[in-house]
Amino acid sequence: MSEHLTVVDHPLVQHKLTLMRDKGTSTAGFRRLLREITQLLAYEITREMPLTSTPIETPMEEMDAPILAGKKLALVSILRAGNGMLDGVLELIPSARVGFVGMYRDEETLKPVQYYFKAPEGLQDRLVIAVDPMLATGNSSAAAVDLLKEAGANNIRFLCLLAAPEGVQRMKEAHPDVPIVTASLDRELNESGYIMPGLGDAGDRMFGTK
Ligand code: URA
């Protein structure tokens, strides 16, 4: 993936995103849409996964058929909102290994605070996809990627639903080697660190906590 930022402008993605932004969308609807849109974004972020071939027999004849090469992909959820994107990717790639980075944002300093880290073994040999719906300040995303690199990951991609220009810039400075795939590059962050026009607090909307 040569671009640092890819905005997936597919009509289905944009349509589902509009439904997700709408404050009238229910918790159940928001969760379902997030799973669906994540699958469409995952399609884009995995398009350069290396293939090898394997001999199989169709009902007609033998053939060498393409199959994913190398170690299983590692999917890393940045808690808690990242969990809303896990199922969508796992439906497409059921054999993916899954890790978790626990980060919360201190609402005063907007700085990330880490409280949990658990990653699959052999990160250095895997494509690692970090998922978090909202790339806002980029502070927690950059810190999560720092942790993944410290654990050995060297082929990381970042999958989010919405990105703010500030977050993209922060990631570009901290991790220029980590391509970002998103459904939208929104206008800006507000003074509280929320993405505008955004969709509000993704965690609260998917888990119904507000
Ligand atoms: N996290 C969210 O859930 N929403 C934002 O707008 C920014 C960060």
mmCIF file with all atom_site columns, C-alpha atoms and ligand atoms in Angstrom:
data_model
loop_
_atom_site.group_PDB
_atom_site.id
_atom_site.type_symbol
_atom_site.label_atom_id
_atom_site.label_alt_id
_atom_site.label_comp_id
_atom_site.label_asym_id
_atom_site.label_entity_id
_atom_site.label_seq_id
_atom_site.pdbx_PDB_ins_code
_atom_site.Cartn_x
_atom_site.Cartn_y
_atom_site.Cartn_z
_atom_site.occupancy
_atom_site.B_iso_or_equiv
_atom_site.pdbx_formal_charge
_atom_site.auth_seq_id
_atom_site.auth_comp_id
_atom_site.auth_asym_id
_atom_site.auth_atom_id
_atom_site.pdbx_PDB_model_num
ATOM   1   C CA . MET A 1 1   ? 0.000   0.000   0.000   1.00 0.00 ? 1   MET A CA 1
ATOM   2   C CA . SER A 1 2   ? 1.831   3.113   -1.143  1.00 0.00 ? 2   SER A CA 1
ATOM   3   C CA . GLU A 1 3   ? -0.584  5.796   0.105   1.00 0.00 ? 3   GLU A CA 1
ATOM   4   C CA . HIS A 1 4   ? -0.377  6.800   3.753   1.00 0.00 ? 4   HIS A CA 1
ATOM   5   C CA . LEU A 1 5   ? -4.121  7.557   3.803   1.00 0.00 ? 5   LEU A CA 1
ATOM   6   C CA . THR A 1 6   ? -6.778  5.753   1.767   1.00 0.00 ? 6   THR A CA 1
ATOM   7   C CA . VAL A 1 7   ? -10.361 7.033   1.938   1.00 0.00 ? 7   VAL A CA 1
ATOM   8   C CA . VAL A 1 8   ? -12.726 4.337   0.703   1.00 0.00 ? 8   VAL A CA 1
ATOM   9   C CA . ASP A 1 9   ? -15.314 6.222   -1.322  1.00 0.00 ? 9   ASP A CA 1
ATOM   10  C CA . HIS A 1 10  ? -17.346 3.172   -2.355  1.00 0.00 ? 10  HIS A CA 1
ATOM   11  C CA . PRO A 1 11  ? -21.062 4.104   -2.425  1.00 0.00 ? 11  PRO A CA 1
ATOM   12  C CA . LEU A 1 12  ? -22.022 1.330   0.007   1.00 0.00 ? 12  LEU A CA 1
ATOM   13  C CA . VAL A 1 13  ? -19.439 2.549   2.510   1.00 0.00 ? 13  VAL A CA 1
ATOM   14  C CA . GLN A 1 14  ? -20.586 6.156   2.199   1.00 0.00 ? 14  GLN A CA 1
ATOM   15  C CA . HIS A 1 15  ? -24.263 5.211   2.491   1.00 0.00 ? 15  HIS A CA 1
ATOM   16  C CA . LYS A 1 16  ? -23.696 3.130   5.615   1.00 0.00 ? 16  LYS A CA 1
ATOM   17  C CA . LEU A 1 17  ? -21.520 5.836   7.119   1.00 0.00 ? 17  LEU A CA 1
ATOM   18  C CA . THR A 1 18  ? -24.305 8.394   6.720   1.00 0.00 ? 18  THR A CA 1
ATOM   19  C CA . LEU A 1 19  ? -26.670 6.068   8.586   1.00 0.00 ? 19  LEU A CA 1
ATOM   20  C CA . MET A 1 20  ? -24.096 5.678   11.343  1.00 0.00 ? 20  MET A CA 1
ATOM   21  C CA . ARG A 1 21  ? -23.559 9.415   11.695  1.00 0.00 ? 21  ARG A CA 1
ATOM   22  C CA . ASP A 1 22  ? -27.302 10.027  12.072  1.00 0.00 ? 22  ASP A CA 1
ATOM   23  C CA . LYS A 1 23  ? -28.009 10.477  15.772  1.00 0.00 ? 23  LYS A CA 1
ATOM   24  C CA . GLY A 1 24  ? -31.374 8.772   15.330  1.00 0.00 ? 24  GLY A CA 1
ATOM   25  C CA . THR A 1 25  ? -29.741 5.427   14.487  1.00 0.00 ? 25  THR A CA 1
ATOM   26  C CA . SER A 1 26  ? -30.291 2.855   17.252  1.00 0.00 ? 26  SER A CA 1
ATOM   27  C CA . THR A 1 27  ? -27.526 1.096   19.176  1.00 0.00 ? 27  THR A CA 1
ATOM   28  C CA . ALA A 1 28  ? -28.356 -2.172  17.425  1.00 0.00 ? 28  ALA A CA 1
ATOM   29  C CA . GLY A 1 29  ? -28.356 -0.466  14.029  1.00 0.00 ? 29  GLY A CA 1
ATOM   30  C CA . PHE A 1 30  ? -25.069 1.283   14.756  1.00 0.00 ? 30  PHE A CA 1
ATOM   31  C CA . ARG A 1 31  ? -23.405 -2.010  15.713  1.00 0.00 ? 31  ARG A CA 1
ATOM   32  C CA . ARG A 1 32  ? -24.683 -3.806  12.628  1.00 0.00 ? 32  ARG A CA 1
ATOM   33  C CA . LEU A 1 33  ? -23.604 -0.998  10.323  1.00 0.00 ? 33  LEU A CA 1
ATOM   34  C CA . LEU A 1 34  ? -20.160 -0.880  11.932  1.00 0.00 ? 34  LEU A CA 1
ATOM   35  C CA . ARG A 1 35  ? -19.723 -4.601  11.328  1.00 0.00 ? 35  ARG A CA 1
ATOM   36  C CA . GLU A 1 36  ? -20.842 -4.280  7.703   1.00 0.00 ? 36  GLU A CA 1
ATOM   37  C CA . ILE A 1 37  ? -18.762 -1.213  6.905   1.00 0.00 ? 37  ILE A CA 1
ATOM   38  C CA . THR A 1 38  ? -15.719 -2.784  8.580   1.00 0.00 ? 38  THR A CA 1
ATOM   39  C CA . GLN A 1 39  ? -15.967 -5.702  6.165   1.00 0.00 ? 39  GLN A CA 1
ATOM   40  C CA . LEU A 1 40  ? -15.937 -3.351  3.201   1.00 0.00 ? 40  LEU A CA 1
ATOM   41  C CA . LEU A 1 41  ? -12.950 -1.469  4.624   1.00 0.00 ? 41  LEU A CA 1
ATOM   42  C CA . ALA A 1 42  ? -11.192 -4.747  5.437   1.00 0.00 ? 42  ALA A CA 1
ATOM   43  C CA . TYR A 1 43  ? -11.550 -5.741  1.800   1.00 0.00 ? 43  TYR A CA 1
ATOM   44  C CA . GLU A 1 44  ? -9.509  -2.659  0.908   1.00 0.00 ? 44  GLU A CA 1
ATOM   45  C CA . ILE A 1 45  ? -6.880  -2.967  3.632   1.00 0.00 ? 45  ILE A CA 1
ATOM   46  C CA . THR A 1 46  ? -6.138  -6.616  2.827   1.00 0.00 ? 46  THR A CA 1
ATOM   47  C CA . ARG A 1 47  ? -5.954  -6.296  -0.942  1.00 0.00 ? 47  ARG A CA 1
ATOM   48  C CA . GLU A 1 48  ? -2.174  -6.674  -1.036  1.00 0.00 ? 48  GLU A CA 1
ATOM   49  C CA . MET A 1 49  ? -1.970  -9.723  1.206   1.00 0.00 ? 49  MET A CA 1
ATOM   50  C CA . PRO A 1 50  ? 0.514   -12.109 -0.388  1.00 0.00 ? 50  PRO A CA 1
ATOM   51  C CA . LEU A 1 51  ? -0.780  -15.219 -2.111  1.00 0.00 ? 51  LEU A CA 1
ATOM   52  C CA . THR A 1 52  ? 0.849   -18.526 -2.811  1.00 0.00 ? 52  THR A CA 1
ATOM   53  C CA . SER A 1 53  ? -0.670  -21.519 -4.553  1.00 0.00 ? 53  SER A CA 1
ATOM   54  C CA . THR A 1 54  ? -1.775  -24.939 -3.461  1.00 0.00 ? 54  THR A CA 1
ATOM   55  C CA . PRO A 1 55  ? -2.641  -28.001 -5.509  1.00 0.00 ? 55  PRO A CA 1
ATOM   56  C CA . ILE A 1 56  ? -6.359  -28.921 -5.303  1.00 0.00 ? 56  ILE A CA 1
ATOM   57  C CA . GLU A 1 57  ? -8.772  -31.005 -7.305  1.00 0.00 ? 57  GLU A CA 1
ATOM   58  C CA . THR A 1 58  ? -11.957 -29.417 -8.591  1.00 0.00 ? 58  THR A CA 1
ATOM   59  C CA . PRO A 1 59  ? -14.711 -31.821 -9.675  1.00 0.00 ? 59  PRO A CA 1
ATOM   60  C CA . MET A 1 60  ? -13.270 -31.336 -13.175 1.00 0.00 ? 60  MET A CA 1
ATOM   61  C CA . GLU A 1 61  ? -9.473  -31.517 -12.844 1.00 0.00 ? 61  GLU A CA 1
ATOM   62  C CA . GLU A 1 62  ? -6.392  -30.766 -10.788 1.00 0.00 ? 62  GLU A CA 1
ATOM   63  C CA . MET A 1 63  ? -5.171  -27.211 -10.485 1.00 0.00 ? 63  MET A CA 1
ATOM   64  C CA . ASP A 1 64  ? -2.794  -24.984 -8.554  1.00 0.00 ? 64  ASP A CA 1
ATOM   65  C CA . ALA A 1 65  ? -5.105  -22.531 -6.827  1.00 0.00 ? 65  ALA A CA 1
ATOM   66  C CA . PRO A 1 66  ? -4.292  -19.253 -5.023  1.00 0.00 ? 66  PRO A CA 1
ATOM   67  C CA . ILE A 1 67  ? -4.292  -19.271 -1.239  1.00 0.00 ? 67  ILE A CA 1
ATOM   68  C CA . LEU A 1 68  ? -3.128  -16.751 1.378   1.00 0.00 ? 68  LEU A CA 1
ATOM   69  C CA . ALA A 1 69  ? 0.587   -17.085 2.133   1.00 0.00 ? 69  ALA A CA 1
ATOM   70  C CA . GLY A 1 70  ? 2.493   -16.745 5.373   1.00 0.00 ? 70  GLY A CA 1
ATOM   71  C CA . LYS A 1 71  ? 1.460   -16.581 8.996   1.00 0.00 ? 71  LYS A CA 1
ATOM   72  C CA . LYS A 1 72  ? -2.081  -15.762 10.014  1.00 0.00 ? 72  LYS A CA 1
ATOM   73  C CA . LEU A 1 73  ? -2.961  -12.109 10.177  1.00 0.00 ? 73  LEU A CA 1
ATOM   74  C CA . ALA A 1 74  ? -3.049  -10.401 13.576  1.00 0.00 ? 74  ALA A CA 1
ATOM   75  C CA . LEU A 1 75  ? -5.982  -8.170  14.307  1.00 0.00 ? 75  LEU A CA 1
ATOM   76  C CA . VAL A 1 76  ? -5.500  -5.777  17.205  1.00 0.00 ? 76  VAL A CA 1
ATOM   77  C CA . SER A 1 77  ? -8.422  -3.996  18.788  1.00 0.00 ? 77  SER A CA 1
ATOM   78  C CA . ILE A 1 78  ? -7.772  -0.717  20.503  1.00 0.00 ? 78  ILE A CA 1
ATOM   79  C CA . LEU A 1 79  ? -10.202 -0.945  23.405  1.00 0.00 ? 79  LEU A CA 1
ATOM   80  C CA . ARG A 1 80  ? -12.934 -0.357  23.815  1.00 0.00 ? 80  ARG A CA 1
ATOM   81  C CA . ALA A 1 81  ? -14.401 0.929   20.561  1.00 0.00 ? 81  ALA A CA 1
ATOM   82  C CA . GLY A 1 82  ? -12.071 -1.226  18.444  1.00 0.00 ? 82  GLY A CA 1
ATOM   83  C CA . ASN A 1 83  ? -14.053 -4.265  19.591  1.00 0.00 ? 83  ASN A CA 1
ATOM   84  C CA . GLY A 1 84  ? -16.941 -3.114  17.422  1.00 0.00 ? 84  GLY A CA 1
ATOM   85  C CA . MET A 1 85  ? -14.760 -3.743  14.377  1.00 0.00 ? 85  MET A CA 1
ATOM   86  C CA . LEU A 1 86  ? -13.490 -7.204  15.335  1.00 0.00 ? 86  LEU A CA 1
ATOM   87  C CA . ASP A 1 87  ? -16.446 -9.309  14.233  1.00 0.00 ? 87  ASP A CA 1
ATOM   88  C CA . GLY A 1 88  ? -16.586 -7.836  10.752  1.00 0.00 ? 88  GLY A CA 1
ATOM   89  C CA . VAL A 1 89  ? -12.952 -8.676  10.023  1.00 0.00 ? 89  VAL A CA 1
ATOM   90  C CA . LEU A 1 90  ? -13.158 -12.074 11.737  1.00 0.00 ? 90  LEU A CA 1
ATOM   91  C CA . GLU A 1 91  ? -16.092 -13.089 9.557   1.00 0.00 ? 91  GLU A CA 1
ATOM   92  C CA . LEU A 1 92  ? -13.899 -12.461 6.517   1.00 0.00 ? 92  LEU A CA 1
ATOM   93  C CA . ILE A 1 93  ? -10.688 -13.892 7.985   1.00 0.00 ? 93  ILE A CA 1
ATOM   94  C CA . PRO A 1 94  ? -11.778 -16.389 10.665  1.00 0.00 ? 94  PRO A CA 1
ATOM   95  C CA . SER A 1 95  ? -8.254  -17.663 11.271  1.00 0.00 ? 95  SER A CA 1
ATOM   96  C CA . ALA A 1 96  ? -6.882  -14.234 12.250  1.00 0.00 ? 96  ALA A CA 1
ATOM   97  C CA . ARG A 1 97  ? -5.192  -14.015 15.634  1.00 0.00 ? 97  ARG A CA 1
ATOM   98  C CA . VAL A 1 98  ? -6.522  -11.292 17.906  1.00 0.00 ? 98  VAL A CA 1
ATOM   99  C CA . GLY A 1 99  ? -4.793  -8.894  20.273  1.00 0.00 ? 99  GLY A CA 1
ATOM   100 C CA . PHE A 1 100 ? -5.958  -6.060  22.491  1.00 0.00 ? 100 PHE A CA 1
ATOM   101 C CA . VAL A 1 101 ? -4.510  -2.730  23.478  1.00 0.00 ? 101 VAL A CA 1
ATOM   102 C CA . GLY A 1 102 ? -6.283  -1.022  26.349  1.00 0.00 ? 102 GLY A CA 1
ATOM   103 C CA . MET A 1 103 ? -6.073  2.744   25.974  1.00 0.00 ? 103 MET A CA 1
ATOM   104 C CA . TYR A 1 104 ? -8.310  5.414   27.315  1.00 0.00 ? 104 TYR A CA 1
ATOM   105 C CA . ARG A 1 105 ? -8.125  9.062   26.678  1.00 0.00 ? 105 ARG A CA 1
ATOM   106 C CA . ASP A 1 106 ? -7.635  11.350  29.649  1.00 0.00 ? 106 ASP A CA 1
ATOM   107 C CA . GLU A 1 107 ? -10.440 13.816  28.948  1.00 0.00 ? 107 GLU A CA 1
ATOM   108 C CA . GLU A 1 108 ? -8.444  16.745  30.329  1.00 0.00 ? 108 GLU A CA 1
ATOM   109 C CA . THR A 1 109 ? -5.044  16.216  28.744  1.00 0.00 ? 109 THR A CA 1
ATOM   110 C CA . LEU A 1 110 ? -6.421  14.191  25.767  1.00 0.00 ? 110 LEU A CA 1
ATOM   111 C CA . LYS A 1 111 ? -3.317  12.003  26.291  1.00 0.00 ? 111 LYS A CA 1
ATOM   112 C CA . PRO A 1 112 ? -3.578  8.200   26.069  1.00 0.00 ? 112 PRO A CA 1
ATOM   113 C CA . VAL A 1 113 ? -3.293  6.084   29.206  1.00 0.00 ? 113 VAL A CA 1
ATOM   114 C CA . GLN A 1 114 ? -2.456  2.388   28.683  1.00 0.00 ? 114 GLN A CA 1
ATOM   115 C CA . TYR A 1 115 ? -4.079  -0.198  30.954  1.00 0.00 ? 115 TYR A CA 1
ATOM   116 C CA . TYR A 1 116 ? -3.853  -3.477  28.993  1.00 0.00 ? 116 TYR A CA 1
ATOM   117 C CA . PHE A 1 117 ? -1.743  -5.112  26.296  1.00 0.00 ? 117 PHE A CA 1
ATOM   118 C CA . LYS A 1 118 ? -2.007  -8.656  24.960  1.00 0.00 ? 118 LYS A CA 1
ATOM   119 C CA . ALA A 1 119 ? -0.803  -9.568  21.487  1.00 0.00 ? 119 ALA A CA 1
ATOM   120 C CA . PRO A 1 120 ? -0.495  -12.829 19.537  1.00 0.00 ? 120 PRO A CA 1
ATOM   121 C CA . GLU A 1 121 ? 2.949   -14.423 19.278  1.00 0.00 ? 121 GLU A CA 1
ATOM   122 C CA . GLY A 1 122 ? 5.157   -13.890 16.258  1.00 0.00 ? 122 GLY A CA 1
ATOM   123 C CA . LEU A 1 123 ? 3.969   -10.370 15.427  1.00 0.00 ? 123 LEU A CA 1
ATOM   124 C CA . GLN A 1 124 ? 7.163   -9.848  13.428  1.00 0.00 ? 124 GLN A CA 1
ATOM   125 C CA . ASP A 1 125 ? 5.973   -12.391 10.855  1.00 0.00 ? 125 ASP A CA 1
ATOM   126 C CA . ARG A 1 126 ? 2.384   -11.197 10.527  1.00 0.00 ? 126 ARG A CA 1
ATOM   127 C CA . LEU A 1 127 ? 0.414   -8.495  8.833   1.00 0.00 ? 127 LEU A CA 1
ATOM   128 C CA . VAL A 1 128 ? -0.954  -6.575  11.819  1.00 0.00 ? 128 VAL A CA 1
ATOM   129 C CA . ILE A 1 129 ? -4.181  -4.636  11.428  1.00 0.00 ? 129 ILE A CA 1
ATOM   130 C CA . ALA A 1 130 ? -4.936  -2.275  14.300  1.00 0.00 ? 130 ALA A CA 1
ATOM   131 C CA . VAL A 1 131 ? -8.598  -1.284  14.503  1.00 0.00 ? 131 VAL A CA 1
ATOM   132 C CA . ASP A 1 132 ? -10.188 1.732   16.174  1.00 0.00 ? 132 ASP A CA 1
ATOM   133 C CA . PRO A 1 133 ? -13.249 3.428   14.672  1.00 0.00 ? 133 PRO A CA 1
ATOM   134 C CA . MET A 1 134 ? -12.129 6.973   15.487  1.00 0.00 ? 134 MET A CA 1
ATOM   135 C CA . LEU A 1 135 ? -8.722  8.427   14.590  1.00 0.00 ? 135 LEU A CA 1
ATOM   136 C CA . ALA A 1 136 ? -9.128  11.700  16.501  1.00 0.00 ? 136 ALA A CA 1
ATOM   137 C CA . THR A 1 137 ? -6.015  13.329  18.005  1.00 0.00 ? 137 THR A CA 1
ATOM   138 C CA . GLY A 1 138 ? -3.998  10.299  16.948  1.00 0.00 ? 138 GLY A CA 1
ATOM   139 C CA . ASN A 1 139 ? -2.351  10.181  20.391  1.00 0.00 ? 139 ASN A CA 1
ATOM   140 C CA . SER A 1 140 ? -3.759  6.819   21.455  1.00 0.00 ? 140 SER A CA 1
ATOM   141 C CA . SER A 1 141 ? -3.389  5.371   17.955  1.00 0.00 ? 141 SER A CA 1
ATOM   142 C CA . ALA A 1 142 ? 0.272   6.400   17.781  1.00 0.00 ? 142 ALA A CA 1
ATOM   143 C CA . ALA A 1 143 ? 0.869   5.023   21.285  1.00 0.00 ? 143 ALA A CA 1
ATOM   144 C CA . ALA A 1 144 ? -0.843  1.728   20.391  1.00 0.00 ? 144 ALA A CA 1
ATOM   145 C CA . VAL A 1 145 ? 1.329   1.398   17.295  1.00 0.00 ? 145 VAL A CA 1
ATOM   146 C CA . ASP A 1 146 ? 4.408   2.146   19.454  1.00 0.00 ? 146 ASP A CA 1
ATOM   147 C CA . LEU A 1 147 ? 3.459   -0.830  21.646  1.00 0.00 ? 147 LEU A CA 1
ATOM   148 C CA . LEU A 1 148 ? 2.921   -3.100  18.641  1.00 0.00 ? 148 LEU A CA 1
ATOM   149 C CA . LYS A 1 149 ? 6.309   -2.149  17.228  1.00 0.00 ? 149 LYS A CA 1
ATOM   150 C CA . GLU A 1 150 ? 7.958   -2.753  20.602  1.00 0.00 ? 150 GLU A CA 1
ATOM   151 C CA . ALA A 1 151 ? 6.355   -6.220  20.517  1.00 0.00 ? 151 ALA A CA 1
ATOM   152 C CA . GLY A 1 152 ? 7.983   -6.878  17.135  1.00 0.00 ? 152 GLY A CA 1
ATOM   153 C CA . ALA A 1 153 ? 5.386   -5.853  14.540  1.00 0.00 ? 153 ALA A CA 1
ATOM   154 C CA . ASN A 1 154 ? 6.924   -4.415  11.394  1.00 0.00 ? 154 ASN A CA 1
ATOM   155 C CA . ASN A 1 155 ? 4.024   -4.599  8.928   1.00 0.00 ? 155 ASN A CA 1
ATOM   156 C CA . ILE A 1 156 ? 1.176   -2.659  10.493  1.00 0.00 ? 156 ILE A CA 1
ATOM   157 C CA . ARG A 1 157 ? -1.941  -1.095  9.004   1.00 0.00 ? 157 ARG A CA 1
ATOM   158 C CA . PHE A 1 158 ? -4.490  1.072   10.733  1.00 0.00 ? 158 PHE A CA 1
ATOM   159 C CA . LEU A 1 159 ? -8.184  0.637   10.035  1.00 0.00 ? 159 LEU A CA 1
ATOM   160 C CA . CYS A 1 160 ? -10.658 3.266   11.193  1.00 0.00 ? 160 CYS A CA 1
ATOM   161 C CA . LEU A 1 161 ? -14.099 4.495   10.321  1.00 0.00 ? 161 LEU A CA 1
ATOM   162 C CA . LEU A 1 162 ? -13.479 8.235   10.624  1.00 0.00 ? 162 LEU A CA 1
ATOM   163 C CA . ALA A 1 163 ? -10.250 10.201  10.666  1.00 0.00 ? 163 ALA A CA 1
ATOM   164 C CA . ALA A 1 164 ? -9.576  13.798  11.650  1.00 0.00 ? 164 ALA A CA 1
ATOM   165 C CA . PRO A 1 165 ? -6.834  15.692  9.779   1.00 0.00 ? 165 PRO A CA 1
ATOM   166 C CA . GLU A 1 166 ? -5.040  16.210  13.104  1.00 0.00 ? 166 GLU A CA 1
ATOM   167 C CA . GLY A 1 167 ? -4.938  12.461  13.768  1.00 0.00 ? 167 GLY A CA 1
ATOM   168 C CA . VAL A 1 168 ? -3.743  11.632  10.280  1.00 0.00 ? 168 VAL A CA 1
ATOM   169 C CA . GLN A 1 169 ? -0.962  14.195  10.634  1.00 0.00 ? 169 GLN A CA 1
ATOM   170 C CA . ARG A 1 170 ? 0.061   12.851  14.054  1.00 0.00 ? 170 ARG A CA 1
ATOM   171 C CA . MET A 1 171 ? 0.201   9.296   12.692  1.00 0.00 ? 171 MET A CA 1
ATOM   172 C CA . LYS A 1 172 ? 2.120   10.401  9.629   1.00 0.00 ? 172 LYS A CA 1
ATOM   173 C CA . GLU A 1 173 ? 4.760   12.042  11.814  1.00 0.00 ? 173 GLU A CA 1
ATOM   174 C CA . ALA A 1 174 ? 4.971   9.185   14.339  1.00 0.00 ? 174 ALA A CA 1
ATOM   175 C CA . HIS A 1 175 ? 4.471   6.216   11.988  1.00 0.00 ? 175 HIS A CA 1
ATOM   176 C CA . PRO A 1 176 ? 4.908   7.111   8.314   1.00 0.00 ? 176 PRO A CA 1
ATOM   177 C CA . ASP A 1 177 ? 5.249   3.382   7.582   1.00 0.00 ? 177 ASP A CA 1
ATOM   178 C CA . VAL A 1 178 ? 1.708   2.592   8.783   1.00 0.00 ? 178 VAL A CA 1
ATOM   179 C CA . PRO A 1 179 ? -0.929  3.060   6.058   1.00 0.00 ? 179 PRO A CA 1
ATOM   180 C CA . ILE A 1 180 ? -4.361  4.202   7.229   1.00 0.00 ? 180 ILE A CA 1
ATOM   181 C CA . VAL A 1 181 ? -7.631  3.094   5.636   1.00 0.00 ? 181 VAL A CA 1
ATOM   182 C CA . THR A 1 182 ? -10.797 4.999   6.550   1.00 0.00 ? 182 THR A CA 1
ATOM   183 C CA . ALA A 1 183 ? -14.304 5.711   5.298   1.00 0.00 ? 183 ALA A CA 1
ATOM   184 C CA . SER A 1 184 ? -13.958 9.478   5.721   1.00 0.00 ? 184 SER A CA 1
ATOM   185 C CA . LEU A 1 185 ? -11.506 12.249  6.421   1.00 0.00 ? 185 LEU A CA 1
ATOM   186 C CA . ASP A 1 186 ? -13.659 14.634  8.441   1.00 0.00 ? 186 ASP A CA 1
ATOM   187 C CA . ARG A 1 187 ? -13.235 18.387  8.858   1.00 0.00 ? 187 ARG A CA 1
ATOM   188 C CA . GLU A 1 188 ? -11.559 18.859  12.228  1.00 0.00 ? 188 GLU A CA 1
ATOM   189 C CA . LEU A 1 189 ? -11.458 18.128  15.942  1.00 0.00 ? 189 LEU A CA 1
ATOM   190 C CA . ASN A 1 190 ? -13.450 20.309  18.311  1.00 0.00 ? 190 ASN A CA 1
ATOM   191 C CA . GLU A 1 191 ? -11.996 21.699  21.553  1.00 0.00 ? 191 GLU A CA 1
ATOM   192 C CA . SER A 1 192 ? -12.984 18.504  23.402  1.00 0.00 ? 192 SER A CA 1
ATOM   193 C CA . GLY A 1 193 ? -11.167 16.290  20.928  1.00 0.00 ? 193 GLY A CA 1
ATOM   194 C CA . TYR A 1 194 ? -14.291 15.050  19.131  1.00 0.00 ? 194 TYR A CA 1
ATOM   195 C CA . ILE A 1 195 ? -14.313 14.609  15.380  1.00 0.00 ? 195 ILE A CA 1
ATOM   196 C CA . MET A 1 196 ? -16.517 17.101  13.500  1.00 0.00 ? 196 MET A CA 1
ATOM   197 C CA . PRO A 1 197 ? -19.000 16.455  11.961  1.00 0.00 ? 197 PRO A CA 1
ATOM   198 C CA . GLY A 1 198 ? -18.183 12.946  13.235  1.00 0.00 ? 198 GLY A CA 1
ATOM   199 C CA . LEU A 1 199 ? -20.698 10.622  14.820  1.00 0.00 ? 199 LEU A CA 1
ATOM   200 C CA . GLY A 1 200 ? -20.240 11.327  18.530  1.00 0.00 ? 200 GLY A CA 1
ATOM   201 C CA . ASP A 1 201 ? -18.664 8.866   20.926  1.00 0.00 ? 201 ASP A CA 1
ATOM   202 C CA . ALA A 1 202 ? -18.315 5.621   18.985  1.00 0.00 ? 202 ALA A CA 1
ATOM   203 C CA . GLY A 1 203 ? -17.996 3.490   22.132  1.00 0.00 ? 203 GLY A CA 1
ATOM   204 C CA . ASP A 1 204 ? -21.111 4.966   23.702  1.00 0.00 ? 204 ASP A CA 1
ATOM   205 C CA . ARG A 1 205 ? -23.073 4.588   20.491  1.00 0.00 ? 205 ARG A CA 1
ATOM   206 C CA . MET A 1 206 ? -22.147 0.937   19.910  1.00 0.00 ? 206 MET A CA 1
ATOM   207 C CA . PHE A 1 207 ? -22.460 -0.161  23.538  1.00 0.00 ? 207 PHE A CA 1
ATOM   208 C CA . GLY A 1 208 ? -25.379 2.081   24.521  1.00 0.00 ? 208 GLY A CA 1
ATOM   209 C CA . THR A 1 209 ? -23.520 3.556   27.470  1.00 0.00 ? 209 THR A CA 1
ATOM   210 C CA . LYS A 1 210 ? -24.933 7.068   27.149  1.00 0.00 ? 210 LYS A CA 1
HETATM 211 N N1 . URA B 2 .   ? -13.604 9.165   20.000  1.00 0.00 ? 1   URA B N1 1
HETATM 212 C C1 . URA B 2 .   ? -14.908 9.082   19.675  1.00 0.00 ? 1   URA B C1 1
HETATM 213 O O1 . URA B 2 .   ? -15.578 8.102   20.003  1.00 0.00 ? 1   URA B O1 1
HETATM 214 N N2 . URA B 2 .   ? -15.452 10.073  18.964  1.00 0.00 ? 1   URA B N2 1
HETATM 215 C C2 . URA B 2 .   ? -14.756 11.162  18.562  1.00 0.00 ? 1   URA B C2 1
HETATM 216 O O2 . URA B 2 .   ? -15.316 12.036  17.896  1.00 0.00 ? 1   URA B O2 1
HETATM 217 C C3 . URA B 2 .   ? -13.390 11.240  18.928  1.00 0.00 ? 1   URA B C3 1
HETATM 218 C C4 . URA B 2 .   ? -12.846 10.225  19.647  1.00 0.00 ? 1   URA B C4 1
#
